[in-house]
mmCIF file of C-alpha atoms in Angstrom:
data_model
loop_
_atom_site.group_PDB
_atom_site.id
_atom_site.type_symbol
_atom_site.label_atom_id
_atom_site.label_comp_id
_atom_site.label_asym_id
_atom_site.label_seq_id
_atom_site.Cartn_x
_atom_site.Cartn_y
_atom_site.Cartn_z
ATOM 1 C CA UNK A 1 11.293 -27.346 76.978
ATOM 2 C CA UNK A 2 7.975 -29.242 77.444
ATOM 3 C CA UNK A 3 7.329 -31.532 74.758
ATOM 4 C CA UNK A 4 3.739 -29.835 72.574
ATOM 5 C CA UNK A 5 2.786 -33.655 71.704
ATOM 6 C CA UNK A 6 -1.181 -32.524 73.377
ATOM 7 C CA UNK A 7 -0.241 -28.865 74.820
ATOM 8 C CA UNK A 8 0.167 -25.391 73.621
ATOM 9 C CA UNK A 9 2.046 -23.060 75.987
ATOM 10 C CA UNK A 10 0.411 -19.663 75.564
ATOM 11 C CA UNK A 11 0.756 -15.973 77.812
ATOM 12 C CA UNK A 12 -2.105 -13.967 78.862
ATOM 13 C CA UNK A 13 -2.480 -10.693 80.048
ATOM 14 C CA UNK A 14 -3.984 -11.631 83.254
ATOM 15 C CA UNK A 15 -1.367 -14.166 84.526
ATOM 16 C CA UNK A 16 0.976 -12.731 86.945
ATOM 17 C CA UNK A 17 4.800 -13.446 87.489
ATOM 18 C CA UNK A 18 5.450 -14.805 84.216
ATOM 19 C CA UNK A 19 2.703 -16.885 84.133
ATOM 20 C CA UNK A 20 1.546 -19.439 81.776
ATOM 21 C CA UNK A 21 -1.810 -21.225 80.139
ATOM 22 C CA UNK A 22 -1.422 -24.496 79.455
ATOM 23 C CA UNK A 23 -3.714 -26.173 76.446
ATOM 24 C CA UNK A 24 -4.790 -29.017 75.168
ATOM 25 C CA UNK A 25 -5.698 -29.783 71.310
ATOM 26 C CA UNK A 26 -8.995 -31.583 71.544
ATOM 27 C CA UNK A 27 -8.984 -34.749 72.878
ATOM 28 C CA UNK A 28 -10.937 -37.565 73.912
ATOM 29 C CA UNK A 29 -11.555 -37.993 77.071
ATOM 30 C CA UNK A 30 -9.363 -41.482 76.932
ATOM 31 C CA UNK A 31 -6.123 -39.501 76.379
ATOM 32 C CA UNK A 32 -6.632 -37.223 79.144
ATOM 33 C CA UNK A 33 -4.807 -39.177 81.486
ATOM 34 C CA UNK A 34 -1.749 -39.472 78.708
ATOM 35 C CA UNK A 35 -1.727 -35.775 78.403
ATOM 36 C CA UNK A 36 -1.501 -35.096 82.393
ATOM 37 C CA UNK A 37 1.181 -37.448 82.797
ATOM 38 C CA UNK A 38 2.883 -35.684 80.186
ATOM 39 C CA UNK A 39 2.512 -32.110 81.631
ATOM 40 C CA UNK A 40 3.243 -32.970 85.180
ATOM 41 C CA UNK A 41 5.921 -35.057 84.198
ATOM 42 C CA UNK A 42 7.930 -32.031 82.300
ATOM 43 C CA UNK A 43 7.194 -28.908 84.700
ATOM 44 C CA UNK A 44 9.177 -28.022 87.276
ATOM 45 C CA UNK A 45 8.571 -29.015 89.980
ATOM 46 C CA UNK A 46 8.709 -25.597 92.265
ATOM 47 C CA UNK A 47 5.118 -24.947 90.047
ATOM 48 C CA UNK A 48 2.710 -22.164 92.031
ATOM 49 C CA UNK A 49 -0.860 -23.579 91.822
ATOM 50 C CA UNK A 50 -1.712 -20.154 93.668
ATOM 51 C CA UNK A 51 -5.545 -19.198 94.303
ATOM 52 C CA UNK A 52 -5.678 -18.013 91.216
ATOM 53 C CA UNK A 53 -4.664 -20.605 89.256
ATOM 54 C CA UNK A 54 -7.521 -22.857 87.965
ATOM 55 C CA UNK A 55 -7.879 -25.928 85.625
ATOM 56 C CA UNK A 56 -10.479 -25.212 82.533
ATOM 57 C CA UNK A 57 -12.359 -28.061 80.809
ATOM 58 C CA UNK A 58 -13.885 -27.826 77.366
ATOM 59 C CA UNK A 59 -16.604 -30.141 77.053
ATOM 60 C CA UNK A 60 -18.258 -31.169 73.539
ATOM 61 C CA UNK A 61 -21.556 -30.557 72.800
ATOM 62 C CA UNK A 62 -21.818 -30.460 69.023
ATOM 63 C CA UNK A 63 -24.083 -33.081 68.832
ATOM 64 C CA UNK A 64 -26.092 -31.758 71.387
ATOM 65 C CA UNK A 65 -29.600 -30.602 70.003
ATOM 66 C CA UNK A 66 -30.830 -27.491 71.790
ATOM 67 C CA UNK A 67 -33.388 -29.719 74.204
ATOM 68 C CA UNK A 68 -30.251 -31.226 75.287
ATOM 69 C CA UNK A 69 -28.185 -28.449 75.865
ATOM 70 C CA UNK A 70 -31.105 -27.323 77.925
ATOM 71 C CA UNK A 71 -31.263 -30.796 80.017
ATOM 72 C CA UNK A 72 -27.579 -30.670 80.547
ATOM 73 C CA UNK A 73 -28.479 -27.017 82.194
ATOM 74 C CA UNK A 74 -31.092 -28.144 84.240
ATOM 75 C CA UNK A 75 -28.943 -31.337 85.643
ATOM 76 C CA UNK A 76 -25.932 -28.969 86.140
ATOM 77 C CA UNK A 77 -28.114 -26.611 88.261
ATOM 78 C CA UNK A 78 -29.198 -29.616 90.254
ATOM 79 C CA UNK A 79 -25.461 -30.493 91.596
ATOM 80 C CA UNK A 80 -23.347 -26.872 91.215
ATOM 81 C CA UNK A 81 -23.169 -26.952 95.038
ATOM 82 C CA UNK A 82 -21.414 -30.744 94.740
ATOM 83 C CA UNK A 83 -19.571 -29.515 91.869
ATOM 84 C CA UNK A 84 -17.963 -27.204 93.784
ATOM 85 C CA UNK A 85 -17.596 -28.972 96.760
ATOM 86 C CA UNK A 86 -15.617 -31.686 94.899
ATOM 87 C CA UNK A 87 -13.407 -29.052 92.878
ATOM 88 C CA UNK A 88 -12.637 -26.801 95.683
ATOM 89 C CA UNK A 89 -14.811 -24.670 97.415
ATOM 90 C CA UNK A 90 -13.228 -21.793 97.210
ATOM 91 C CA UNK A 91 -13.602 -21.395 93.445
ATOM 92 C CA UNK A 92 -17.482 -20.146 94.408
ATOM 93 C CA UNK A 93 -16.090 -17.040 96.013
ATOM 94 C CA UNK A 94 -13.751 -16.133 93.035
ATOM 95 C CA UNK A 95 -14.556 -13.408 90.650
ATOM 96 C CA UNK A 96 -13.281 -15.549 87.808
ATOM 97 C CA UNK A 97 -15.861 -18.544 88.586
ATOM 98 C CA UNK A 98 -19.284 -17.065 89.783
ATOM 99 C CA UNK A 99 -21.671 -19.727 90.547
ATOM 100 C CA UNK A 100 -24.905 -19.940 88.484
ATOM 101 C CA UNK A 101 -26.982 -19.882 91.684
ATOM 102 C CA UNK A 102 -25.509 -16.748 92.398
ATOM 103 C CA UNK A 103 -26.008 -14.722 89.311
ATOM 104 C CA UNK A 104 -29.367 -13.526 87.864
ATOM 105 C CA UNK A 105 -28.897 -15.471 84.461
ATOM 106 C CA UNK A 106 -31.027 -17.255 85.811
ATOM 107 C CA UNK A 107 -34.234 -15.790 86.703
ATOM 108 C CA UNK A 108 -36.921 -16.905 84.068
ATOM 109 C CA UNK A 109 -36.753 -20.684 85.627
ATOM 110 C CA UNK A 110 -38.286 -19.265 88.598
ATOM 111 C CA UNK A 111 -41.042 -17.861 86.348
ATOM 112 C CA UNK A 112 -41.867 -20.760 84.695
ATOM 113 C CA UNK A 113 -40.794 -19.468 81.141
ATOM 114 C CA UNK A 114 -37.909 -22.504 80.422
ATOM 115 C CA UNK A 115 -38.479 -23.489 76.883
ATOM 116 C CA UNK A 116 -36.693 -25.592 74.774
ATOM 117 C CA UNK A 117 -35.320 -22.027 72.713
ATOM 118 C CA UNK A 118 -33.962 -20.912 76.546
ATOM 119 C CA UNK A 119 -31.128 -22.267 75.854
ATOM 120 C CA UNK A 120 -30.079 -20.047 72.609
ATOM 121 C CA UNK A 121 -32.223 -16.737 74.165
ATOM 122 C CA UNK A 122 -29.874 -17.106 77.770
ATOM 123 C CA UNK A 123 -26.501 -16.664 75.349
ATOM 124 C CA UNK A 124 -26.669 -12.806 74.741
ATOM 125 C CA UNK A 125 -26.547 -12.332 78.369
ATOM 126 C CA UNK A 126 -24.192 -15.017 79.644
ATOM 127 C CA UNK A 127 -21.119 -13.925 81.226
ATOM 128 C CA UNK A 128 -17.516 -15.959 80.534
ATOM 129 C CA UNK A 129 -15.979 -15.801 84.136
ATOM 130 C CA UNK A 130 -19.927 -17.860 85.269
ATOM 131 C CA UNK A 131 -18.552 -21.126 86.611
ATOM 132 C CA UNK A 132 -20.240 -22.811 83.577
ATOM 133 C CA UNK A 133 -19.357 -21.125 80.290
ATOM 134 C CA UNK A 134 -21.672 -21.314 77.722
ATOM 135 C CA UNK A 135 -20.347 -18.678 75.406
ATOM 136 C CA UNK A 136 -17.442 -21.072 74.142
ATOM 137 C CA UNK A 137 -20.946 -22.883 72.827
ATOM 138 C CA UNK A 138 -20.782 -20.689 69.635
ATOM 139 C CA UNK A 139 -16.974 -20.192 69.827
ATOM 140 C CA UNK A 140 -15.735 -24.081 70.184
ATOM 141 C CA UNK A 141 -18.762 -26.123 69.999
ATOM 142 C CA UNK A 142 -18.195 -26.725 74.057
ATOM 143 C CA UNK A 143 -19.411 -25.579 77.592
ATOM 144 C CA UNK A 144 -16.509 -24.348 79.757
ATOM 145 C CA UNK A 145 -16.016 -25.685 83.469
ATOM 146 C CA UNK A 146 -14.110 -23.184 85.478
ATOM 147 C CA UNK A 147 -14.824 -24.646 88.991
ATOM 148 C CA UNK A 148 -11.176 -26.482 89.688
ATOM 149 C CA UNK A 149 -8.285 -24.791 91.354
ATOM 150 C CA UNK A 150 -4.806 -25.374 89.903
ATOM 151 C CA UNK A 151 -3.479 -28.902 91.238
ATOM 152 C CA UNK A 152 -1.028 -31.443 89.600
ATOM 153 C CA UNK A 153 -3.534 -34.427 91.186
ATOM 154 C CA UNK A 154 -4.290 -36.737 87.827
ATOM 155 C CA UNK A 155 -6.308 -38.750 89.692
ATOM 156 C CA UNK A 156 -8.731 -36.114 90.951
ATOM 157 C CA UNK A 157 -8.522 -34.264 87.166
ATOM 158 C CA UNK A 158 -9.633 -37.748 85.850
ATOM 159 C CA UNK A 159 -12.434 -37.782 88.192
ATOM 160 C CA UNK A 160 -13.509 -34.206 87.666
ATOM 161 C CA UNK A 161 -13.779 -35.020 83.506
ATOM 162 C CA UNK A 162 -15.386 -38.303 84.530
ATOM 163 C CA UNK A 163 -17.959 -36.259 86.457
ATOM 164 C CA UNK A 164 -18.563 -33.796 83.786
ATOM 165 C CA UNK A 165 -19.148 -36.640 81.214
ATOM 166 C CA UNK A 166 -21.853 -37.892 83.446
ATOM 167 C CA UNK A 167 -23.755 -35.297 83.207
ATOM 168 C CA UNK A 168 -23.484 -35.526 79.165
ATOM 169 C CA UNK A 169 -24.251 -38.667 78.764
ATOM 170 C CA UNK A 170 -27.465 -38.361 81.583
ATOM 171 C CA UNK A 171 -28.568 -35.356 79.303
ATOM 172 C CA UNK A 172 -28.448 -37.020 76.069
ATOM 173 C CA UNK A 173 -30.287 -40.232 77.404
ATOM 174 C CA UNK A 174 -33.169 -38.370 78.813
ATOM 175 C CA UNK A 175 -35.563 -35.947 77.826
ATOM 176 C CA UNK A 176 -36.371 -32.524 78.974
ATOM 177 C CA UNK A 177 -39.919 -33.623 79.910
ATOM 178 C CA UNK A 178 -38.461 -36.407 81.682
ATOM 179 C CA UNK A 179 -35.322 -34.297 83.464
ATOM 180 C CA UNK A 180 -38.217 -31.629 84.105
ATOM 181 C CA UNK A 181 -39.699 -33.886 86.326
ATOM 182 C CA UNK A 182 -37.150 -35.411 88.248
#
């Protein structure tokens, strides 16, 4: 009987035990904290954030020009190891949230081939369950975070979006070149 004023209740195959996916319409980031408050508020309280429950969030890049999406790439590669330790460290060993270090999507930055067209030739290849989704890039118009385990903490939530943002906003105020050297 939750009230669908910011969520959609759907089922998915994978979920065990009856369980559900919880989504948000797109929002900004200033209603986030509304919509939590709402969720928690209205589930039961017996809730199972098991190991394989996880919190999913959509960010919008749009706007971003391709030299951006590739700055945000090279800034997230910089801190996956923090991301993860903030979100929960366990996430890196799950199947459902591989880290980027740890896959070979990665390989031409090690040859020197990054371009500003990387970004668009890496897509074919990508894989959804990577702990940074870029596939829902030509679905939604967003990259997918998949590093946080299920956990009713708004507080921590907040500061996980907060984080991500940072990361936007750092990649849309400086160049490539400029991210490139740092």
């Amino acid at each position: 009987n939750l009230p669908l004023c910011f969520w959609k209740i759907e089922t998915d195959g994978s979920l065990r035990n009856n369980g559900r996916e919880f989504k948000t319409c797109a929002i900004p980031i200033c209603y986030a904290e509304a919509a939590l408050t709402c969720l928690f508020k209205e589930l039961n309280t017996t809730i199972d954030f098991s190991k394989r429950t996880s919190i999913h969030i959509h960010m919008d890049v749009r706007k971003f020009i391709p030299e951006q999406l590739l700055s945000f790439l090279m800034i997230y590669l910089t801190i996956e190891n923090l991301f993860f330790k903030f979100a929960d460290t366990n996430r890196k060993t799950n199947i459902f949230c591989v880290p980027l270090m740890e896959s070979n999507l990665l390989e031409i930055f090690g040859t020197g081939g990054a371009t500003k067209n990387y970004f668009l030739e890496l897509l074919p290849n990508w894989r959804k369950y990577s702990a940074l989704n870029l596939l829902t890039v030509t679905s939604f118009g967003t990259v997918e975070f998949r590093h946080m385990s299920g956990t009713n903490n708004i507080a921590k939530i907040l500061l996980w979006i907060d984080l991500i943002n940072q990361i936007k906003l750092y990649a849309y105020k400086n160049s490539f070149k400029d991210i490139l050297k740092e």
